[in-house]
Short mmCIF file of C-alpha atoms in Angstrom, two decimals:
data_model
loop_
_atom_site.label_atom_id
_atom_site.label_comp_id
_atom_site.label_asym_id
_atom_site.label_seq_id
_atom_site.Cartn_x
_atom_site.Cartn_y
_atom_site.Cartn_z
CA UNK A 1 -17.42 212.35 233.72
CA UNK A 2 -14.79 214.51 235.55
CA UNK A 3 -16.54 217.39 235.65
CA UNK A 4 -17.03 219.19 239.35
CA UNK A 5 -19.45 222.38 239.25
CA UNK A 6 -18.20 225.22 241.35
CA UNK A 7 -20.54 227.52 243.39
CA UNK A 8 -24.11 227.30 243.01
CA UNK A 9 -24.00 225.32 239.53
CA UNK A 10 -25.62 221.96 238.77
CA UNK A 11 -24.71 219.67 235.85
CA UNK A 12 -27.71 218.54 234.43
CA UNK A 13 -28.11 215.81 231.44
CA UNK A 14 -30.95 216.72 229.12
CA UNK A 15 -33.71 214.08 228.33
CA UNK A 16 -33.92 213.34 224.90
CA UNK A 17 -36.67 213.94 222.51
CA UNK A 18 -36.84 210.37 221.00
CA UNK A 19 -39.88 210.76 218.36
CA UNK A 20 -38.84 213.01 215.87
CA UNK A 21 -42.13 212.52 214.01
CA UNK A 22 -45.57 213.96 214.48
CA UNK A 23 -48.38 212.07 215.31
CA UNK A 24 -49.46 212.61 211.48
CA UNK A 25 -46.27 211.42 210.00
CA UNK A 26 -44.54 214.46 209.27
CA UNK A 27 -40.58 214.47 210.29
CA UNK A 28 -39.28 217.52 212.27
CA UNK A 29 -35.81 218.62 211.53
CA UNK A 30 -33.41 219.28 214.35
CA UNK A 31 -33.38 222.85 213.63
CA UNK A 32 -37.30 223.16 214.23
CA UNK A 33 -37.61 221.20 217.85
CA UNK A 34 -37.87 222.81 220.71
CA UNK A 35 -35.09 222.46 222.92
CA UNK A 36 -36.13 219.84 226.01
CA UNK A 37 -36.55 221.35 229.52
CA UNK A 38 -36.22 218.45 231.71
CA UNK A 39 -33.35 216.44 232.60
CA UNK A 40 -31.37 214.46 235.33
CA UNK A 41 -28.93 216.20 237.65
CA UNK A 42 -25.41 214.53 237.50
CA UNK A 43 -23.35 216.66 239.68
CA UNK A 44 -23.65 219.41 241.99
CA UNK A 45 -21.47 222.24 243.22
CA UNK A 46 -20.96 222.74 246.92
CA UNK A 47 -23.11 226.20 247.21
CA UNK A 48 -22.58 229.81 247.41
CA UNK A 49 -21.61 231.28 250.74
CA UNK A 50 -24.03 233.34 252.75
CA UNK A 51 -23.47 237.17 252.62
CA UNK A 52 -23.87 237.64 256.37
CA UNK A 53 -22.63 233.96 257.93
CA UNK A 54 -20.29 232.94 255.43
CA UNK A 55 -21.59 229.26 255.56
CA UNK A 56 -22.19 227.42 252.19
CA UNK A 57 -25.96 227.24 251.33
CA UNK A 58 -26.35 224.24 249.18
CA UNK A 59 -28.54 223.88 246.00
CA UNK A 60 -32.03 222.20 246.67
CA UNK A 61 -31.31 219.55 244.10
CA UNK A 62 -29.21 216.33 244.56
CA UNK A 63 -27.47 213.86 242.34
CA UNK A 64 -30.03 211.85 240.23
CA UNK A 65 -33.22 214.12 240.61
CA UNK A 66 -35.32 214.84 237.52
CA UNK A 67 -35.58 218.42 237.34
CA UNK A 68 -37.37 221.07 234.96
CA UNK A 69 -35.32 224.12 234.15
CA UNK A 70 -35.60 227.43 232.09
CA UNK A 71 -35.65 226.93 228.58
CA UNK A 72 -32.64 229.03 227.64
CA UNK A 73 -30.77 228.40 230.79
CA UNK A 74 -27.37 227.25 231.14
CA UNK A 75 -24.33 226.68 228.73
CA UNK A 76 -24.33 223.55 226.85
CA UNK A 77 -21.08 221.45 226.86
CA UNK A 78 -20.18 218.15 225.15
CA UNK A 79 -17.99 215.45 227.23
CA UNK A 80 -16.85 212.11 225.87
CA UNK A 81 -19.93 212.43 223.12
CA UNK A 82 -22.46 213.05 225.65
CA UNK A 83 -24.35 216.87 225.83
CA UNK A 84 -24.67 218.50 229.27
CA UNK A 85 -25.90 221.50 230.56
CA UNK A 86 -24.27 223.64 233.19
CA UNK A 87 -27.24 225.76 235.22
CA UNK A 88 -26.90 227.99 238.06
CA UNK A 89 -29.40 226.44 240.61
CA UNK A 90 -31.35 229.56 239.99
CA UNK A 91 -32.19 228.33 236.63
CA UNK A 92 -33.80 225.18 238.00
CA UNK A 93 -37.48 225.63 238.33
CA UNK A 94 -38.90 222.28 239.69
CA UNK A 95 -38.16 218.83 240.49
CA UNK A 96 -39.99 216.18 238.97
CA UNK A 97 -41.31 213.27 241.26
#
């Protein structure tokens, strides 16, 4: 992937919902599925400059971290057939350990 996020942006690969069938055997169409809120960080920007000192404040996540993010946050993009989300670091709610 040749994407480098700018500022405090983070690129996340959403974890896929593998099973589209309910326990009772009903298939859920793609339009009715909830969007995943968990993913893996694939790239992190350099951070935003602090107002007072001008030093860059790096995001709290790093490449490879599993994260939970806001349900409707970010911008969806498709690169080489794979879907990614570009999120602001403020849209990331938690790390999954």
